Amino acid sequence: MSEIKWNEFLIPYSQAVDELKIKFRNLRKEFLEKNEHSPIEFVTGRVKTVDSIREKMRRRFISEELLEQDMQDIAGIRIQCQFVEDIYDVAKLLHIREDMRVIEERDYIANSKPSGYRSYHVVIEYPIQTSTGQKNILAEIQIRTLAMNFWSTIEHSLNYKYKGDFPEEINERLKRAAEASFMLDEEMSKIREEIQDAQQYFTDRKRDLNNPTEHDKK
């Protein structure tokens, strides 16, 4: 893709990531301001590096002409949740938004990968405004629990070392760790209401301490 200026090519993707991060963080803030449980805990995002894009083009046999439509994760958003149930709540929220369109979903929670990887992937079409008009960008949103994200981060780091060809012992340990991670999520879901009640108590207590009444000031 030497004839295309990469910096210029990636500008719309960077804009999409910046806008989406702000929107999802504001959505979390909205839930909290209404004193409601937010299914969104953390939001991060990134644009694929040029080297990563080129490597995936070679690996997936993606042509330069079809890059924008065939590579769906040049712009990537990651939403972390406390509970598995929150993941599906976030997915529902994506469907009802009018500023983006869901075009594909992959549930790796109900159907985990052989490696043990679990996450919920949503590909959206997101319109941005550029100097030449509107441009529709494909972006991938990965929704996962904190435990799923921890496992995935470790697995991703090991991938760099072993290039995907893990020793059998490491591979088995990763699978066991993935199962342990999912068991943790399941246990947390069973006491979800108690956890949320406790979190609400601490939130209310913190608010009271930060905003003392006139009686408290005396």
PDB file of C-alpha atoms in Angstrom:
ATOM      1  CA  MET A   1       0.000   0.000   0.000  1.00  0.00           C
ATOM      2  CA  SER A   2       2.970   2.271  -0.699  1.00  0.00           C
ATOM      3  CA  GLU A   3       0.933   4.684  -2.842  1.00  0.00           C
ATOM      4  CA  ILE A   4      -1.317   5.560   0.099  1.00  0.00           C
ATOM      5  CA  LYS A   5      -0.146   7.978   2.772  1.00  0.00           C
ATOM      6  CA  TRP A   6      -0.639   6.049   5.989  1.00  0.00           C
ATOM      7  CA  ASN A   7      -0.865   9.087   8.264  1.00  0.00           C
ATOM      8  CA  GLU A   8      -3.651  10.507   6.131  1.00  0.00           C
ATOM      9  CA  PHE A   9      -5.372   7.131   5.820  1.00  0.00           C
ATOM     10  CA  LEU A  10      -5.510   6.610   9.597  1.00  0.00           C
ATOM     11  CA  ILE A  11      -6.782  10.086  10.550  1.00  0.00           C
ATOM     12  CA  PRO A  12     -10.506   9.138  10.257  1.00  0.00           C
ATOM     13  CA  TYR A  13      -9.929   6.009  12.346  1.00  0.00           C
ATOM     14  CA  SER A  14      -8.180   8.025  15.043  1.00  0.00           C
ATOM     15  CA  GLN A  15     -11.077  10.476  15.039  1.00  0.00           C
ATOM     16  CA  ALA A  16     -13.591   7.638  15.364  1.00  0.00           C
ATOM     17  CA  VAL A  17     -11.719   6.121  18.329  1.00  0.00           C
ATOM     18  CA  ASP A  18     -11.491   9.492  20.107  1.00  0.00           C
ATOM     19  CA  GLU A  19     -15.193  10.209  19.624  1.00  0.00           C
ATOM     20  CA  LEU A  20     -16.320   6.740  20.683  1.00  0.00           C
ATOM     21  CA  LYS A  21     -14.218   6.792  23.847  1.00  0.00           C
ATOM     22  CA  ILE A  22     -15.806  10.081  24.870  1.00  0.00           C
ATOM     23  CA  LYS A  23     -19.317   8.836  24.119  1.00  0.00           C
ATOM     24  CA  PHE A  24     -18.994   5.593  26.079  1.00  0.00           C
ATOM     25  CA  ARG A  25     -17.309   7.316  29.023  1.00  0.00           C
ATOM     26  CA  ASN A  26     -20.108   9.868  29.072  1.00  0.00           C
ATOM     27  CA  LEU A  27     -22.614   7.015  28.989  1.00  0.00           C
ATOM     28  CA  ARG A  28     -20.998   5.570  32.109  1.00  0.00           C
ATOM     29  CA  LYS A  29     -21.105   8.999  33.736  1.00  0.00           C
ATOM     30  CA  GLU A  30     -24.799   9.311  32.897  1.00  0.00           C
ATOM     31  CA  PHE A  31     -25.624   6.067  34.718  1.00  0.00           C
ATOM     32  CA  LEU A  32     -23.629   7.142  37.769  1.00  0.00           C
ATOM     33  CA  GLU A  33     -25.155  10.629  37.852  1.00  0.00           C
ATOM     34  CA  LYS A  34     -28.597   8.997  37.935  1.00  0.00           C
ATOM     35  CA  ASN A  35     -27.369   6.858  40.838  1.00  0.00           C
ATOM     36  CA  GLU A  36     -27.760   3.693  38.733  1.00  0.00           C
ATOM     37  CA  HIS A  37     -25.448   0.750  38.163  1.00  0.00           C
ATOM     38  CA  SER A  38     -23.281   1.355  35.116  1.00  0.00           C
ATOM     39  CA  PRO A  39     -22.653  -1.704  32.937  1.00  0.00           C
ATOM     40  CA  ILE A  40     -19.531   0.110  31.723  1.00  0.00           C
ATOM     41  CA  GLU A  41     -16.531   0.144  34.056  1.00  0.00           C
ATOM     42  CA  PHE A  42     -13.609   1.179  31.820  1.00  0.00           C
ATOM     43  CA  VAL A  43     -13.266   2.337  28.206  1.00  0.00           C
ATOM     44  CA  THR A  44     -10.052   2.267  26.180  1.00  0.00           C
ATOM     45  CA  GLY A  45      -9.316   2.500  22.483  1.00  0.00           C
ATOM     46  CA  ARG A  46      -6.574   2.298  19.902  1.00  0.00           C
ATOM     47  CA  VAL A  47      -5.859   2.496  16.183  1.00  0.00           C
ATOM     48  CA  LYS A  48      -3.895  -0.388  14.672  1.00  0.00           C
ATOM     49  CA  THR A  49      -0.302   0.400  13.842  1.00  0.00           C
ATOM     50  CA  VAL A  50       0.786   0.369  10.214  1.00  0.00           C
ATOM     51  CA  ASP A  51       2.963  -2.691  10.823  1.00  0.00           C
ATOM     52  CA  SER A  52       0.030  -4.532  12.394  1.00  0.00           C
ATOM     53  CA  ILE A  53      -2.241  -3.634   9.483  1.00  0.00           C
ATOM     54  CA  ARG A  54       0.304  -4.820   6.925  1.00  0.00           C
ATOM     55  CA  GLU A  55       0.897  -8.074   8.801  1.00  0.00           C
ATOM     56  CA  LYS A  56      -2.834  -8.803   8.939  1.00  0.00           C
ATOM     57  CA  MET A  57      -3.214  -7.958   5.249  1.00  0.00           C
ATOM     58  CA  ARG A  58      -0.608 -10.586   4.408  1.00  0.00           C
ATOM     59  CA  ARG A  59      -2.042 -13.158   6.817  1.00  0.00           C
ATOM     60  CA  ARG A  60      -5.670 -12.696   5.727  1.00  0.00           C
ATOM     61  CA  PHE A  61      -4.904 -12.011   2.038  1.00  0.00           C
ATOM     62  CA  ILE A  62      -6.638  -8.620   2.209  1.00  0.00           C
ATOM     63  CA  SER A  63      -6.096  -6.480  -0.845  1.00  0.00           C
ATOM     64  CA  GLU A  64      -5.366  -2.761  -0.672  1.00  0.00           C
ATOM     65  CA  GLU A  65      -8.585  -1.963  -2.518  1.00  0.00           C
ATOM     66  CA  LEU A  66     -10.726  -3.835   0.033  1.00  0.00           C
ATOM     67  CA  LEU A  67      -8.800  -2.868   3.150  1.00  0.00           C
ATOM     68  CA  GLU A  68     -11.405  -0.453   4.534  1.00  0.00           C
ATOM     69  CA  GLN A  69     -14.247  -2.968   4.271  1.00  0.00           C
ATOM     70  CA  ASP A  70     -12.406  -6.228   4.985  1.00  0.00           C
ATOM     71  CA  MET A  71     -10.361  -5.167   8.013  1.00  0.00           C
ATOM     72  CA  GLN A  72     -12.936  -4.367  10.661  1.00  0.00           C
ATOM     73  CA  ASP A  73     -10.652  -3.646  13.601  1.00  0.00           C
ATOM     74  CA  ILE A  74      -8.379  -0.852  12.404  1.00  0.00           C
ATOM     75  CA  ALA A  75     -10.300   1.236  14.920  1.00  0.00           C
ATOM     76  CA  GLY A  76     -10.754  -0.662  18.165  1.00  0.00           C
ATOM     77  CA  ILE A  77     -12.666   0.109  21.356  1.00  0.00           C
ATOM     78  CA  ARG A  78     -12.513  -2.034  24.494  1.00  0.00           C
ATOM     79  CA  ILE A  79     -15.232  -1.826  27.126  1.00  0.00           C
ATOM     80  CA  GLN A  80     -14.625  -3.569  30.443  1.00  0.00           C
ATOM     81  CA  CYS A  81     -17.506  -4.591  32.693  1.00  0.00           C
ATOM     82  CA  GLN A  82     -17.853  -5.880  36.231  1.00  0.00           C
ATOM     83  CA  PHE A  83     -20.260  -8.718  35.441  1.00  0.00           C
ATOM     84  CA  VAL A  84     -20.983 -11.003  32.503  1.00  0.00           C
ATOM     85  CA  GLU A  85     -24.573  -9.741  32.481  1.00  0.00           C
ATOM     86  CA  ASP A  86     -23.248  -6.214  31.926  1.00  0.00           C
ATOM     87  CA  ILE A  87     -21.630  -7.323  28.683  1.00  0.00           C
ATOM     88  CA  TYR A  88     -24.978  -8.186  27.143  1.00  0.00           C
ATOM     89  CA  ASP A  89     -26.514  -4.986  28.524  1.00  0.00           C
ATOM     90  CA  VAL A  90     -23.812  -2.980  26.755  1.00  0.00           C
ATOM     91  CA  ALA A  91     -24.474  -4.902  23.525  1.00  0.00           C
ATOM     92  CA  LYS A  92     -28.169  -3.980  23.783  1.00  0.00           C
ATOM     93  CA  LEU A  93     -27.250  -0.330  24.284  1.00  0.00           C
ATOM     94  CA  LEU A  94     -25.220  -0.394  21.070  1.00  0.00           C
ATOM     95  CA  HIS A  95     -28.232  -1.629  19.133  1.00  0.00           C
ATOM     96  CA  ILE A  96     -30.518   1.220  20.196  1.00  0.00           C
ATOM     97  CA  ARG A  97     -28.058   4.034  19.511  1.00  0.00           C
ATOM     98  CA  GLU A  98     -28.798   6.163  16.464  1.00  0.00           C
ATOM     99  CA  ASP A  99     -25.233   7.428  16.002  1.00  0.00           C
ATOM    100  CA  MET A 100     -23.866   4.022  14.957  1.00  0.00           C
ATOM    101  CA  ARG A 101     -25.082   0.843  13.274  1.00  0.00           C
ATOM    102  CA  VAL A 102     -24.296  -2.701  14.416  1.00  0.00           C
ATOM    103  CA  ILE A 103     -23.352  -4.805  11.413  1.00  0.00           C
ATOM    104  CA  GLU A 104     -21.852  -7.936  13.006  1.00  0.00           C
ATOM    105  CA  GLU A 105     -21.619  -9.663  16.408  1.00  0.00           C
ATOM    106  CA  ARG A 106     -19.476 -12.550  17.644  1.00  0.00           C
ATOM    107  CA  ASP A 107     -20.174 -14.064  21.056  1.00  0.00           C
ATOM    108  CA  TYR A 108     -16.965 -15.664  22.324  1.00  0.00           C
ATOM    109  CA  ILE A 109     -18.449 -15.935  25.803  1.00  0.00           C
ATOM    110  CA  ALA A 110     -21.151 -18.464  25.025  1.00  0.00           C
ATOM    111  CA  ASN A 111     -18.792 -19.973  22.435  1.00  0.00           C
ATOM    112  CA  SER A 112     -15.246 -19.513  23.692  1.00  0.00           C
ATOM    113  CA  LYS A 113     -12.266 -20.030  21.411  1.00  0.00           C
ATOM    114  CA  PRO A 114     -10.201 -23.247  21.796  1.00  0.00           C
ATOM    115  CA  SER A 115      -7.503 -21.196  23.546  1.00  0.00           C
ATOM    116  CA  GLY A 116      -9.984 -20.224  26.261  1.00  0.00           C
ATOM    117  CA  TYR A 117     -10.445 -16.665  24.958  1.00  0.00           C
ATOM    118  CA  ARG A 118     -13.750 -15.073  25.945  1.00  0.00           C
ATOM    119  CA  SER A 119     -15.112 -11.733  24.846  1.00  0.00           C
ATOM    120  CA  TYR A 120     -18.059 -10.233  22.993  1.00  0.00           C
ATOM    121  CA  HIS A 121     -17.185  -8.558  19.701  1.00  0.00           C
ATOM    122  CA  VAL A 122     -19.398  -6.045  17.963  1.00  0.00           C
ATOM    123  CA  VAL A 123     -18.519  -4.469  14.620  1.00  0.00           C
ATOM    124  CA  ILE A 124     -20.188  -1.130  14.044  1.00  0.00           C
ATOM    125  CA  GLU A 125     -20.405   1.326  11.221  1.00  0.00           C
ATOM    126  CA  TYR A 126     -19.723   4.770  12.622  1.00  0.00           C
ATOM    127  CA  PRO A 127     -20.096   8.022  10.637  1.00  0.00           C
ATOM    128  CA  ILE A 128     -17.571  10.792  11.160  1.00  0.00           C
ATOM    129  CA  GLN A 129     -17.413  14.243   9.644  1.00  0.00           C
ATOM    130  CA  THR A 130     -14.303  15.083   7.640  1.00  0.00           C
ATOM    131  CA  SER A 131     -13.171  18.063   5.586  1.00  0.00           C
ATOM    132  CA  THR A 132     -14.623  16.363   2.505  1.00  0.00           C
ATOM    133  CA  GLY A 133     -17.896  15.255   4.079  1.00  0.00           C
ATOM    134  CA  GLN A 134     -19.191  12.235   5.961  1.00  0.00           C
ATOM    135  CA  LYS A 135     -17.159   9.047   6.027  1.00  0.00           C
ATOM    136  CA  ASN A 136     -18.408   5.755   7.445  1.00  0.00           C
ATOM    137  CA  ILE A 137     -15.777   3.935   9.502  1.00  0.00           C
ATOM    138  CA  LEU A 138     -15.831   0.303  10.591  1.00  0.00           C
ATOM    139  CA  ALA A 139     -14.831  -0.151  14.221  1.00  0.00           C
ATOM    140  CA  GLU A 140     -14.656  -3.221  16.438  1.00  0.00           C
ATOM    141  CA  ILE A 141     -15.894  -2.990  20.010  1.00  0.00           C
ATOM    142  CA  GLN A 142     -14.670  -5.713  22.383  1.00  0.00           C
ATOM    143  CA  ILE A 143     -16.777  -6.083  25.520  1.00  0.00           C
ATOM    144  CA  ARG A 144     -15.435  -8.220  28.346  1.00  0.00           C
ATOM    145  CA  THR A 145     -15.246  -8.512  32.110  1.00  0.00           C
ATOM    146  CA  LEU A 146     -12.229  -7.380  34.098  1.00  0.00           C
ATOM    147  CA  ALA A 147     -11.226 -11.030  34.571  1.00  0.00           C
ATOM    148  CA  MET A 148     -11.544 -11.788  30.856  1.00  0.00           C
ATOM    149  CA  ASN A 149      -9.460  -8.727  30.053  1.00  0.00           C
ATOM    150  CA  PHE A 150      -6.697  -9.772  32.473  1.00  0.00           C
ATOM    151  CA  TRP A 151      -6.462 -13.215  30.849  1.00  0.00           C
ATOM    152  CA  SER A 152      -6.524 -11.772  27.333  1.00  0.00           C
ATOM    153  CA  THR A 153      -3.785  -9.250  28.151  1.00  0.00           C
ATOM    154  CA  ILE A 154      -1.498 -11.998  29.454  1.00  0.00           C
ATOM    155  CA  GLU A 155      -2.244 -14.256  26.477  1.00  0.00           C
ATOM    156  CA  HIS A 156      -1.557 -11.382  24.079  1.00  0.00           C
ATOM    157  CA  SER A 157       1.820 -10.696  25.731  1.00  0.00           C
ATOM    158  CA  LEU A 158       2.814 -14.362  25.460  1.00  0.00           C
ATOM    159  CA  ASN A 159       1.793 -14.316  21.817  1.00  0.00           C
ATOM    160  CA  TYR A 160       4.536 -11.800  21.097  1.00  0.00           C
ATOM    161  CA  LYS A 161       7.104 -14.121  22.636  1.00  0.00           C
ATOM    162  CA  TYR A 162       5.932 -17.389  21.069  1.00  0.00           C
ATOM    163  CA  LYS A 163       4.365 -16.001  17.857  1.00  0.00           C
ATOM    164  CA  GLY A 164       1.190 -17.968  18.589  1.00  0.00           C
ATOM    165  CA  ASP A 165       3.039 -21.284  18.852  1.00  0.00           C
ATOM    166  CA  PHE A 166       2.808 -21.877  22.598  1.00  0.00           C
ATOM    167  CA  PRO A 167       4.606 -24.786  24.277  1.00  0.00           C
ATOM    168  CA  GLU A 168       2.082 -27.437  25.297  1.00  0.00           C
ATOM    169  CA  GLU A 169       2.558 -26.749  29.014  1.00  0.00           C
ATOM    170  CA  ILE A 170       1.927 -23.008  28.567  1.00  0.00           C
ATOM    171  CA  ASN A 171      -1.070 -23.740  26.364  1.00  0.00           C
ATOM    172  CA  GLU A 172      -2.661 -26.020  28.966  1.00  0.00           C
ATOM    173  CA  ARG A 173      -1.993 -23.570  31.775  1.00  0.00           C
ATOM    174  CA  LEU A 174      -3.593 -20.774  29.770  1.00  0.00           C
ATOM    175  CA  LYS A 175      -6.685 -22.894  29.204  1.00  0.00           C
ATOM    176  CA  ARG A 176      -6.936 -23.687  32.917  1.00  0.00           C
ATOM    177  CA  ALA A 177      -6.467 -20.029  33.761  1.00  0.00           C
ATOM    178  CA  ALA A 178      -9.247 -19.099  31.324  1.00  0.00           C
ATOM    179  CA  GLU A 179     -11.612 -21.548  33.013  1.00  0.00           C
ATOM    180  CA  ALA A 180     -10.653 -20.242  36.452  1.00  0.00           C
ATOM    181  CA  SER A 181     -11.263 -16.705  35.226  1.00  0.00           C
ATOM    182  CA  PHE A 182     -14.708 -17.624  33.944  1.00  0.00           C
ATOM    183  CA  MET A 183     -15.533 -19.420  37.186  1.00  0.00           C
ATOM    184  CA  LEU A 184     -14.663 -16.197  39.024  1.00  0.00           C
ATOM    185  CA  ASP A 185     -17.077 -14.291  36.793  1.00  0.00           C
ATOM    186  CA  GLU A 186     -19.798 -16.851  37.426  1.00  0.00           C
ATOM    187  CA  GLU A 187     -19.327 -16.643  41.202  1.00  0.00           C
ATOM    188  CA  MET A 188     -19.425 -12.855  41.109  1.00  0.00           C
ATOM    189  CA  SER A 189     -22.657 -12.987  39.102  1.00  0.00           C
ATOM    190  CA  LYS A 190     -24.242 -15.134  41.821  1.00  0.00           C
ATOM    191  CA  ILE A 191     -23.667 -12.409  44.419  1.00  0.00           C
ATOM    192  CA  ARG A 192     -24.142  -9.527  42.000  1.00  0.00           C
ATOM    193  CA  GLU A 193     -26.928  -7.857  43.970  1.00  0.00           C
ATOM    194  CA  GLU A 194     -24.956  -7.953  47.215  1.00  0.00           C
ATOM    195  CA  ILE A 195     -21.899  -6.480  45.488  1.00  0.00           C
ATOM    196  CA  GLN A 196     -23.939  -3.698  43.896  1.00  0.00           C
ATOM    197  CA  ASP A 197     -25.631  -2.899  47.214  1.00  0.00           C
ATOM    198  CA  ALA A 198     -22.244  -2.639  48.905  1.00  0.00           C
ATOM    199  CA  GLN A 199     -20.883  -0.429  46.116  1.00  0.00           C
ATOM    200  CA  GLN A 200     -23.945   1.800  46.348  1.00  0.00           C
ATOM    201  CA  TYR A 201     -23.479   2.101  50.102  1.00  0.00           C
ATOM    202  CA  PHE A 202     -19.875   3.253  49.703  1.00  0.00           C
ATOM    203  CA  THR A 203     -20.875   5.662  46.912  1.00  0.00           C
ATOM    204  CA  ASP A 204     -23.586   7.211  49.078  1.00  0.00           C
ATOM    205  CA  ARG A 205     -21.253   7.386  52.065  1.00  0.00           C
ATOM    206  CA  LYS A 206     -18.542   9.083  50.003  1.00  0.00           C
ATOM    207  CA  ARG A 207     -21.078  11.587  48.673  1.00  0.00           C
ATOM    208  CA  ASP A 208     -22.247  12.385  52.217  1.00  0.00           C
ATOM    209  CA  LEU A 209     -18.683  12.938  53.395  1.00  0.00           C
ATOM    210  CA  ASN A 210     -17.911  15.225  50.460  1.00  0.00           C
ATOM    211  CA  ASN A 211     -21.155  17.174  50.865  1.00  0.00           C
ATOM    212  CA  PRO A 212     -21.830  17.576  54.597  1.00  0.00           C
ATOM    213  CA  THR A 213     -25.130  19.107  55.698  1.00  0.00           C
ATOM    214  CA  GLU A 214     -25.307  22.304  57.727  1.00  0.00           C
ATOM    215  CA  HIS A 215     -25.964  20.198  60.808  1.00  0.00           C
ATOM    216  CA  ASP A 216     -22.793  18.178  60.187  1.00  0.00           C
ATOM    217  CA  LYS A 217     -20.742  21.380  59.836  1.00  0.00           C
ATOM    218  CA  LYS A 218     -21.655  22.587  63.311  1.00  0.00           C
TER     219      LYS A 218
END
